[in-house]
PDB file of C-alpha atoms in Angstrom:
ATOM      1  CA  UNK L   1      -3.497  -4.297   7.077  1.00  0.00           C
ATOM      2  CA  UNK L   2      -1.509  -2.413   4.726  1.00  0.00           C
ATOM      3  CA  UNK L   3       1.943  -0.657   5.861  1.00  0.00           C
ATOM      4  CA  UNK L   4       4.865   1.320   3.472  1.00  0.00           C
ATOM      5  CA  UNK L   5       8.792   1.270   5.303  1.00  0.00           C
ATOM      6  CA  UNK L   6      11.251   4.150   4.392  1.00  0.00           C
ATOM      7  CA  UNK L   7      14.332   2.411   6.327  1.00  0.00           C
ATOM      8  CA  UNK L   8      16.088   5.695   5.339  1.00  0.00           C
ATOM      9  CA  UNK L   9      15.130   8.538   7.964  1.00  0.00           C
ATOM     10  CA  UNK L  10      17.843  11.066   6.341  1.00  0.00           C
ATOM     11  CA  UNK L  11      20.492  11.195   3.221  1.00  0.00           C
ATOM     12  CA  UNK L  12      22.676  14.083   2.432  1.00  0.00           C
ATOM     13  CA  UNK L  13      24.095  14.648  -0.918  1.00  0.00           C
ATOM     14  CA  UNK L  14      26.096  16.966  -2.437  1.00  0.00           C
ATOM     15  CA  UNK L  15      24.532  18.953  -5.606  1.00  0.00           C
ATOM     16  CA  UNK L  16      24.724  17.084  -8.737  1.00  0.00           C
ATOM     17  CA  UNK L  17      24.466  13.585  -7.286  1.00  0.00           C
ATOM     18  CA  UNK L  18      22.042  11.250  -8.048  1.00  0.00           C
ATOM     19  CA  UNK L  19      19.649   9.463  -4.997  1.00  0.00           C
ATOM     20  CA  UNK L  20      17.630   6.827  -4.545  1.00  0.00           C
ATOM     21  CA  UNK L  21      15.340   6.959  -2.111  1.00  0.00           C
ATOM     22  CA  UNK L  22      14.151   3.209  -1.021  1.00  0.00           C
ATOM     23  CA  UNK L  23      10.300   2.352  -0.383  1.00  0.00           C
ATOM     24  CA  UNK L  24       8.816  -1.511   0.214  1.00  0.00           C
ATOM     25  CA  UNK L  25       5.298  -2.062   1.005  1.00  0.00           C
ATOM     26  CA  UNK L  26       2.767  -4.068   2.336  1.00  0.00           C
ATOM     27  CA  UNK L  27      -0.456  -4.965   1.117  1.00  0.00           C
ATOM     28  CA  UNK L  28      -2.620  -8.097   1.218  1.00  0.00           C
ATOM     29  CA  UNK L  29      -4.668  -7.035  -1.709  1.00  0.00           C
ATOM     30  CA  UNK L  30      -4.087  -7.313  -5.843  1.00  0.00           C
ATOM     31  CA  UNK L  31      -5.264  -3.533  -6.558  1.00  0.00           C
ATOM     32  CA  UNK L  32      -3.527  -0.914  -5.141  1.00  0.00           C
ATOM     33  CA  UNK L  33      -2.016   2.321  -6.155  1.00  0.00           C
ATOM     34  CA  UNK L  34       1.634   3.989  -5.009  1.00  0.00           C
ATOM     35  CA  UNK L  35       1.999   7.268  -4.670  1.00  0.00           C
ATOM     36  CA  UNK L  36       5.164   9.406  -3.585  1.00  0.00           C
ATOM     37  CA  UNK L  37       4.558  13.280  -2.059  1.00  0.00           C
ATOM     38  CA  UNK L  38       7.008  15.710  -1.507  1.00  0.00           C
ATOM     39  CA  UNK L  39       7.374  17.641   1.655  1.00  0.00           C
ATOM     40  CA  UNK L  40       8.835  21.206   1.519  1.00  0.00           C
ATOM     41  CA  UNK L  41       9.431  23.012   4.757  1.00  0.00           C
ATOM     42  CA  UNK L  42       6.483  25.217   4.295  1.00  0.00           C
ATOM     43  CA  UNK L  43       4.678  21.819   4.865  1.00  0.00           C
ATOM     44  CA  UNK L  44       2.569  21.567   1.801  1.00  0.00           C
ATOM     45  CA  UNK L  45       3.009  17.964   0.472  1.00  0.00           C
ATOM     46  CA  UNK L  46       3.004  18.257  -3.286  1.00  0.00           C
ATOM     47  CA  UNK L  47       1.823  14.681  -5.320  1.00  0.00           C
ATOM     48  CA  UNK L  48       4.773  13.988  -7.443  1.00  0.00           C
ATOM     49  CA  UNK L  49       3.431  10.145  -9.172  1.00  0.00           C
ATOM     50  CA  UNK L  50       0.640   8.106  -8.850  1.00  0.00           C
ATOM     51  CA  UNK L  51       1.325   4.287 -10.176  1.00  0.00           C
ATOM     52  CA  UNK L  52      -1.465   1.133 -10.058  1.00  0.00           C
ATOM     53  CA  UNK L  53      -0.249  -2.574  -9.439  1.00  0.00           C
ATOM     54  CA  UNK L  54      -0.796  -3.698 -12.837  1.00  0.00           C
ATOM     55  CA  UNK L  55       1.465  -1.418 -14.489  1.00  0.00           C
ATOM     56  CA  UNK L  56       5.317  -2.140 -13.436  1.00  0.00           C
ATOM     57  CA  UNK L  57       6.487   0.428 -16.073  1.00  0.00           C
ATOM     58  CA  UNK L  58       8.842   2.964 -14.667  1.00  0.00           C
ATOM     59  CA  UNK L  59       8.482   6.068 -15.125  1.00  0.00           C
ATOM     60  CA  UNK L  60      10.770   8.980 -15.873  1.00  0.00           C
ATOM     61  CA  UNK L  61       9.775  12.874 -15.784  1.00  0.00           C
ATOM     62  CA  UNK L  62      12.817  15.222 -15.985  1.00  0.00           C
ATOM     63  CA  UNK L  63      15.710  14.408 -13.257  1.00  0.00           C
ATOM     64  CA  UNK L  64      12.925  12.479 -11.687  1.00  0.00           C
ATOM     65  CA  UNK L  65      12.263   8.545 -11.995  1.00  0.00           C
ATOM     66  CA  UNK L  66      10.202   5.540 -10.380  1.00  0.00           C
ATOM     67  CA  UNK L  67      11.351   2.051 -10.389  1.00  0.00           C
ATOM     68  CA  UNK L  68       8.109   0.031  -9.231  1.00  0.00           C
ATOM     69  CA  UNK L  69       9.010  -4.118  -8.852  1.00  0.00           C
ATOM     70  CA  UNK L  70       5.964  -6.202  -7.398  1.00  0.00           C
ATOM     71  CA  UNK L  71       8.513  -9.353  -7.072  1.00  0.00           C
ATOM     72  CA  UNK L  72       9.963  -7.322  -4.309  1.00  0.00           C
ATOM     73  CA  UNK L  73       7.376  -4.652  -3.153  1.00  0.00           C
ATOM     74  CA  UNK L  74       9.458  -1.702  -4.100  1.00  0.00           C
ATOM     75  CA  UNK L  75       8.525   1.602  -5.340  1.00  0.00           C
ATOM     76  CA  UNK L  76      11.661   3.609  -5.349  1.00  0.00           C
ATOM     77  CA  UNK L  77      12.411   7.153  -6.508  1.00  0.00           C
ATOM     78  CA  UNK L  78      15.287   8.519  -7.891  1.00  0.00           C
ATOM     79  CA  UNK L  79      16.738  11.807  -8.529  1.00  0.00           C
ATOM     80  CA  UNK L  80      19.402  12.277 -11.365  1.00  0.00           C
ATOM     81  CA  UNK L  81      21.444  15.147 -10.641  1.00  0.00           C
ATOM     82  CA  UNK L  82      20.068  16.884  -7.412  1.00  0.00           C
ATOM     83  CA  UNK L  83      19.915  20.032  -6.768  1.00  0.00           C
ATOM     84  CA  UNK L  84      19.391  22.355  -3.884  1.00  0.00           C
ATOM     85  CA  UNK L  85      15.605  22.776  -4.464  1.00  0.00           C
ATOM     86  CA  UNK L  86      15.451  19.275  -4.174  1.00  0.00           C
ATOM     87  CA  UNK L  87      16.078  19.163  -0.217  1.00  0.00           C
ATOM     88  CA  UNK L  88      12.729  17.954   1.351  1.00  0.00           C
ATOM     89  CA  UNK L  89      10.499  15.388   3.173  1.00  0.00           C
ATOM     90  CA  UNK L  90       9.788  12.435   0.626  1.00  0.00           C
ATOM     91  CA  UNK L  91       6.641   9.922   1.644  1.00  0.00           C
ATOM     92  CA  UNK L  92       5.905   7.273  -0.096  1.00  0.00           C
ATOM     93  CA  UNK L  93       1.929   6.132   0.433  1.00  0.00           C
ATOM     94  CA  UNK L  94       0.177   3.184  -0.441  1.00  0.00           C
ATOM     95  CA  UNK L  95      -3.724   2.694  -0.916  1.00  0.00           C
ATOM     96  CA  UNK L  96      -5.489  -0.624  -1.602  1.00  0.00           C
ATOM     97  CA  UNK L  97      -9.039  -1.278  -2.726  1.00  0.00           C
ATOM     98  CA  UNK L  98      -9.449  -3.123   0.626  1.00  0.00           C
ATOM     99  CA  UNK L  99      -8.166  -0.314   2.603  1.00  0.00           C
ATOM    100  CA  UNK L 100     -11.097   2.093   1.206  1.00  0.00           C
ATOM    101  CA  UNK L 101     -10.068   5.314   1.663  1.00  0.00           C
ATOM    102  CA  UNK L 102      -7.308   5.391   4.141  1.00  0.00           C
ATOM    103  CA  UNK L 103      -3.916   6.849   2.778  1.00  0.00           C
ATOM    104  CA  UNK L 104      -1.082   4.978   4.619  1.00  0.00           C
ATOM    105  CA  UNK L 105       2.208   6.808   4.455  1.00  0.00           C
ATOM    106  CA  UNK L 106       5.675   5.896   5.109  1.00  0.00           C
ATOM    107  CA  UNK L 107       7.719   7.919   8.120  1.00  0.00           C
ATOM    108  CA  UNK L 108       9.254   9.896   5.099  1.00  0.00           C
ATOM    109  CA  UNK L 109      12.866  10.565   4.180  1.00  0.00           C
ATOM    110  CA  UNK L 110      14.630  13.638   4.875  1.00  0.00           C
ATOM    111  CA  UNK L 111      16.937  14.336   1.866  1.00  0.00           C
ATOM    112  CA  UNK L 112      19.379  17.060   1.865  1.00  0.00           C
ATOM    113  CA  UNK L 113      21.142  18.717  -0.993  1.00  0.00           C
ATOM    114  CA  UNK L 114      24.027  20.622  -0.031  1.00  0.00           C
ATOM    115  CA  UNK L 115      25.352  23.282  -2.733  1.00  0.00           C
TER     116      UNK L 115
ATOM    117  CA  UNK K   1      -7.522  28.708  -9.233  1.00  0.00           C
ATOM    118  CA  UNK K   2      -7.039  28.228  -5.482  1.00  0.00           C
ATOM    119  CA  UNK K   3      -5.686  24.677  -3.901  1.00  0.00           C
ATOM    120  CA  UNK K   4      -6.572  23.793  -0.602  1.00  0.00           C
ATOM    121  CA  UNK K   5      -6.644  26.343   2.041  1.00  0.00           C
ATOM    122  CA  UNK K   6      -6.350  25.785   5.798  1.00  0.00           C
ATOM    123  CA  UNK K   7      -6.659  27.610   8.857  1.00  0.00           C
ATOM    124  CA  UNK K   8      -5.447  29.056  11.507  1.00  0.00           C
ATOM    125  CA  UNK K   9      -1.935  28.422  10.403  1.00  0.00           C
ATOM    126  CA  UNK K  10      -0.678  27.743  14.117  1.00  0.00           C
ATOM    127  CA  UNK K  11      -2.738  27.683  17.090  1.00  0.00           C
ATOM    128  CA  UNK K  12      -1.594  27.437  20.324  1.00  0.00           C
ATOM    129  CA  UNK K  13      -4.071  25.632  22.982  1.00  0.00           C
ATOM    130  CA  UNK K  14      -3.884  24.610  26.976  1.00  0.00           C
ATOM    131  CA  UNK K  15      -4.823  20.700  27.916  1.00  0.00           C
ATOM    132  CA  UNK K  16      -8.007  20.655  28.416  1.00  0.00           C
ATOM    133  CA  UNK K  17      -9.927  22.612  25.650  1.00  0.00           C
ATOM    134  CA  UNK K  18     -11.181  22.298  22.616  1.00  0.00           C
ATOM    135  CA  UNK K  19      -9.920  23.292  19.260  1.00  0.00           C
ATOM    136  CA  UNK K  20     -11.591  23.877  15.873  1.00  0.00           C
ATOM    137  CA  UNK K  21      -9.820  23.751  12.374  1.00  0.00           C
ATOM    138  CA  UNK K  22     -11.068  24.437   9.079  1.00  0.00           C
ATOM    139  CA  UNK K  23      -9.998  23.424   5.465  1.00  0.00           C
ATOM    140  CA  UNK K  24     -11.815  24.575   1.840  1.00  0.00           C
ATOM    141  CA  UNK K  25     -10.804  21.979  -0.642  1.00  0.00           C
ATOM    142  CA  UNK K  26      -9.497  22.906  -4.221  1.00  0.00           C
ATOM    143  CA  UNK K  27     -12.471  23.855  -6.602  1.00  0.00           C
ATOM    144  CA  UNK K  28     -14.091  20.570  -8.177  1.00  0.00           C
ATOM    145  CA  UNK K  29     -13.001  18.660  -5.283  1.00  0.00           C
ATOM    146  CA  UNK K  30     -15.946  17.043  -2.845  1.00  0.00           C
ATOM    147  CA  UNK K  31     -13.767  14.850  -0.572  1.00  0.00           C
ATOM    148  CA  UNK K  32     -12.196  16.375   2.068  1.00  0.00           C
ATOM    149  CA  UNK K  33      -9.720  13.920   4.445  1.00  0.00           C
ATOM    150  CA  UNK K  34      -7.719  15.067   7.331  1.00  0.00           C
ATOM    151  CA  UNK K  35      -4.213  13.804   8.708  1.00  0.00           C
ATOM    152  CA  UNK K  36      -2.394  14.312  11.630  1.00  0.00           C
ATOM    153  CA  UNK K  37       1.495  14.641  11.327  1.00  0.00           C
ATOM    154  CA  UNK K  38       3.707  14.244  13.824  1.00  0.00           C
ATOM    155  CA  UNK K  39       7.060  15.563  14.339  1.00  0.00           C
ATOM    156  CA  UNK K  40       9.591  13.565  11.836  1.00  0.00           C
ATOM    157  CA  UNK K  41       6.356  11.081  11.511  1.00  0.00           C
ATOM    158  CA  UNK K  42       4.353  10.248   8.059  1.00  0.00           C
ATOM    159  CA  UNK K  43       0.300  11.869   8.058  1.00  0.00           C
ATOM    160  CA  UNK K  44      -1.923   9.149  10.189  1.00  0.00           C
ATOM    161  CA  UNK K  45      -5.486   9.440   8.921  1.00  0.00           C
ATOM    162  CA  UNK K  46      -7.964  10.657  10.707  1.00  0.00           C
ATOM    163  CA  UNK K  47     -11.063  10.649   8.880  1.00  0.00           C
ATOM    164  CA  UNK K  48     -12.611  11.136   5.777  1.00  0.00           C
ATOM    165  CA  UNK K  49     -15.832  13.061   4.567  1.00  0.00           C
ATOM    166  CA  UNK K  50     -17.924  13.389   1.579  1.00  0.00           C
ATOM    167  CA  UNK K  51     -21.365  14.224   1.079  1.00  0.00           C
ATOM    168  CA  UNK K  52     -21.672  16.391   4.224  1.00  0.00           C
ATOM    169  CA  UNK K  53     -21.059  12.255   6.194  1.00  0.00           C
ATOM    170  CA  UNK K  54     -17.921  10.890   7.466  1.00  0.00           C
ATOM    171  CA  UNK K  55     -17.010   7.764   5.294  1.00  0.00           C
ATOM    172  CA  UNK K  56     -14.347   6.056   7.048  1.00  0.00           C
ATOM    173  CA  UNK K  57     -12.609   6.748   9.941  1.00  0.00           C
ATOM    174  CA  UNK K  58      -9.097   6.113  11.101  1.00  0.00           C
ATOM    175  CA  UNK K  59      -7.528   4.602  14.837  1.00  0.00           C
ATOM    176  CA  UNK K  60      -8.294   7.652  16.518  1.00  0.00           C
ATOM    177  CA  UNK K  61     -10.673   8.455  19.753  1.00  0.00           C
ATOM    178  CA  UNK K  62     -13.876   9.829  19.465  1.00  0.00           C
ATOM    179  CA  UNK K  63     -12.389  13.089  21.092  1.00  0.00           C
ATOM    180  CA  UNK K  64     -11.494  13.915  17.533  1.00  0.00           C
ATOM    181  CA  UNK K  65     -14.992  14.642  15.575  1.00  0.00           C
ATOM    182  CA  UNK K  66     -15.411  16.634  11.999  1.00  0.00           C
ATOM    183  CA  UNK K  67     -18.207  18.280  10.037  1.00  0.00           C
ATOM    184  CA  UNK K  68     -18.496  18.483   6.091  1.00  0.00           C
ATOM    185  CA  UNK K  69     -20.790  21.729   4.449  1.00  0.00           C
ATOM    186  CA  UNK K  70     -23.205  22.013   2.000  1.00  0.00           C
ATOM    187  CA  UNK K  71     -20.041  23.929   0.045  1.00  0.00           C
ATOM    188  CA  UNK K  72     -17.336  20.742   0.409  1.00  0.00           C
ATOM    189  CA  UNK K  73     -15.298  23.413   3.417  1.00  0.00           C
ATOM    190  CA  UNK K  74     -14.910  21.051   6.727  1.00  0.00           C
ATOM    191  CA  UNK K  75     -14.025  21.700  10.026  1.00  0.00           C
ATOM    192  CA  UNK K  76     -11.810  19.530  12.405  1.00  0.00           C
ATOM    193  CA  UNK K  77     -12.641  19.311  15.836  1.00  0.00           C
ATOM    194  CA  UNK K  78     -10.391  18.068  18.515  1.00  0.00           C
ATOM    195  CA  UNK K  79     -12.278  17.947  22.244  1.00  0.00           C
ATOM    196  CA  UNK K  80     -10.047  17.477  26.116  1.00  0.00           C
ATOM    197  CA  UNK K  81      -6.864  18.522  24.289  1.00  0.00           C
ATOM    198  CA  UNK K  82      -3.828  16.578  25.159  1.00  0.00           C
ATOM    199  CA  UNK K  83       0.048  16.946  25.174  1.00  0.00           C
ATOM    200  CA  UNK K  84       0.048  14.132  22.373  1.00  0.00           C
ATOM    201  CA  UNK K  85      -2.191  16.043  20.406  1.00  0.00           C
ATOM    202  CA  UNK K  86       0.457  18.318  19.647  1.00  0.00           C
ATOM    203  CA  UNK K  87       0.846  18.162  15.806  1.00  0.00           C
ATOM    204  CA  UNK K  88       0.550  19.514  12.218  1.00  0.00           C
ATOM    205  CA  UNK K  89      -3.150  18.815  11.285  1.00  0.00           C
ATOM    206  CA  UNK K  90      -3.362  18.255   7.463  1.00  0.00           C
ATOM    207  CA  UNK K  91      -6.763  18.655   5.104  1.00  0.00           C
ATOM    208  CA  UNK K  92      -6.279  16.805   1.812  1.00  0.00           C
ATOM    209  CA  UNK K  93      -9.290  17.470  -0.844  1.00  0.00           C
ATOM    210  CA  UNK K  94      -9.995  14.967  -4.009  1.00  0.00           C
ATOM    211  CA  UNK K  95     -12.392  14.240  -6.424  1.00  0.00           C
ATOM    212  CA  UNK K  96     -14.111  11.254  -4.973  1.00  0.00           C
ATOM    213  CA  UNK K  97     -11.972   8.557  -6.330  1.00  0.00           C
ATOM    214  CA  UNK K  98     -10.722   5.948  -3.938  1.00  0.00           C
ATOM    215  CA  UNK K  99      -7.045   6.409  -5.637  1.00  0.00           C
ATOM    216  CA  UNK K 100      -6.865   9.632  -6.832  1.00  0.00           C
ATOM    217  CA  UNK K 101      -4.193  12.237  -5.956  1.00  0.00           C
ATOM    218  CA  UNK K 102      -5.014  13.727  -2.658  1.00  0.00           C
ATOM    219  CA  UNK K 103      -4.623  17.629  -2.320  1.00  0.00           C
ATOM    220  CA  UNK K 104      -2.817  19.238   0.349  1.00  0.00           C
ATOM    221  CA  UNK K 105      -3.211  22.400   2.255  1.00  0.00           C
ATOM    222  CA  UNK K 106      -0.328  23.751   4.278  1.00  0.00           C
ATOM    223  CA  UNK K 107      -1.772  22.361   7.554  1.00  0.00           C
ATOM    224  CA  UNK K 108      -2.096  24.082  10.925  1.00  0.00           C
ATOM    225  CA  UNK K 109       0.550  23.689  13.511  1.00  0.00           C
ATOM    226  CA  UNK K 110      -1.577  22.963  16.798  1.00  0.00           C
ATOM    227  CA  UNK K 111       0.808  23.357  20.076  1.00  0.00           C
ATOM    228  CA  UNK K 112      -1.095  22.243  23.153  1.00  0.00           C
ATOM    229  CA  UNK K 113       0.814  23.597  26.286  1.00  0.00           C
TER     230      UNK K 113
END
């Protein structure tokens, strides 16, 4: 069985800050893949990063960045200096090579970015 | 070129009947999966087809069944609507690969009264 824990269900920030948003998983196999999807209210969740278990690089693309450690099953996401647009649902998901083709997301976190 | 479209957008039902939603994936895409969502809850899987046959199937009851075209489309279908069943029902299209980047419509917002 595979399972992916957002312990935080909401975070508020003010514009400008920088958030992390925390994501451990659970996975009994060696090949898996990460992924973390965006949520807008209009419900459409948008793929933001993909990321394999044999490549711990992090990853940074504009204000956005991924810190993936195995040591601790983390995958977390960070945004450098948020902004309004930023204010959504964020999932993190977690598929393994045992679990076929089932998608297993996290409950999400809500993040708000207040002006 | 077009992403994955759903439809209805939001469909409101009584206990008891049945329900049909459909999904077109994005173009090049032949696997179509579908994911109910829960208020303030992540997508659950439902199932997933490709090549017109459903390939794996999530923990739900057979009262939820699908159908895959000739053309990729598919059609979610949801029989003896309950109260629970009250969700957003989301189609996700991909190329085939067991880890690529799923696609996402906007989902249909099914109320069941």
């Amino acid at each position: 069985a595979q399972k992916v824990t957002q312990a935080q269900t909401e975070i508020s920030v003010v514009e400008k800050e920088d958030v992390t948003l925390d994501c451990v998983y659970e996975t009994r196999d060696t090949t898996y893949y990460l992924f973390w999807y965006k949520q807008p209210p209009s419900g459409e969740l948008v793929f933001l990063i993909r990321r394999n278990s044999f490549d711990e690089q992090n990853e940074i693309s504009g204000r956005y960045s991924w810190n993936f450690q195995k040591s601790t099953s983390s995958f977390n996401f960070t945004i450098t200096a948020s902004q309004v647009v930023d204010s959504a649902v964020y999932f993190c998901a977690l598929i393994s090579s045992g679990s076929a083709r089932q998608l297993t997301f996290g409950s999400g976190t809500q993040l708000t970015v207040l002006p | 070129d077009a992403g994955v479209t759903q439809s209805p957008t939001h469909l409101i039902k009584t206990r008891g009947q049945q329900v049909t939603l459909r999904c077109s994936p994005k173009s090049g895409h032949d696997t179509v999966s579908w994911y109910q969502q829960a208020l303030g809850q992540g997508p659950q899987f439902i199932f997933q087809y490709y090549e017109e046959e459903e390939r794996q199937r999530g923990n739900f009851p057979d009262r939820f069944s699908g159908h895959q075209f000739p053309n990729y489309s598919s059609e979610l279908n949801v029989n003896a609507l309950l109260l629970g069943d009250s969700a957003l029902y989301l189609c996700a299209s991909s190329p085939g690969s067991y880890n690529s980047p799923l696609h996402f419509g906007n989902g249909t917002r099914l109320t069941v009264t």
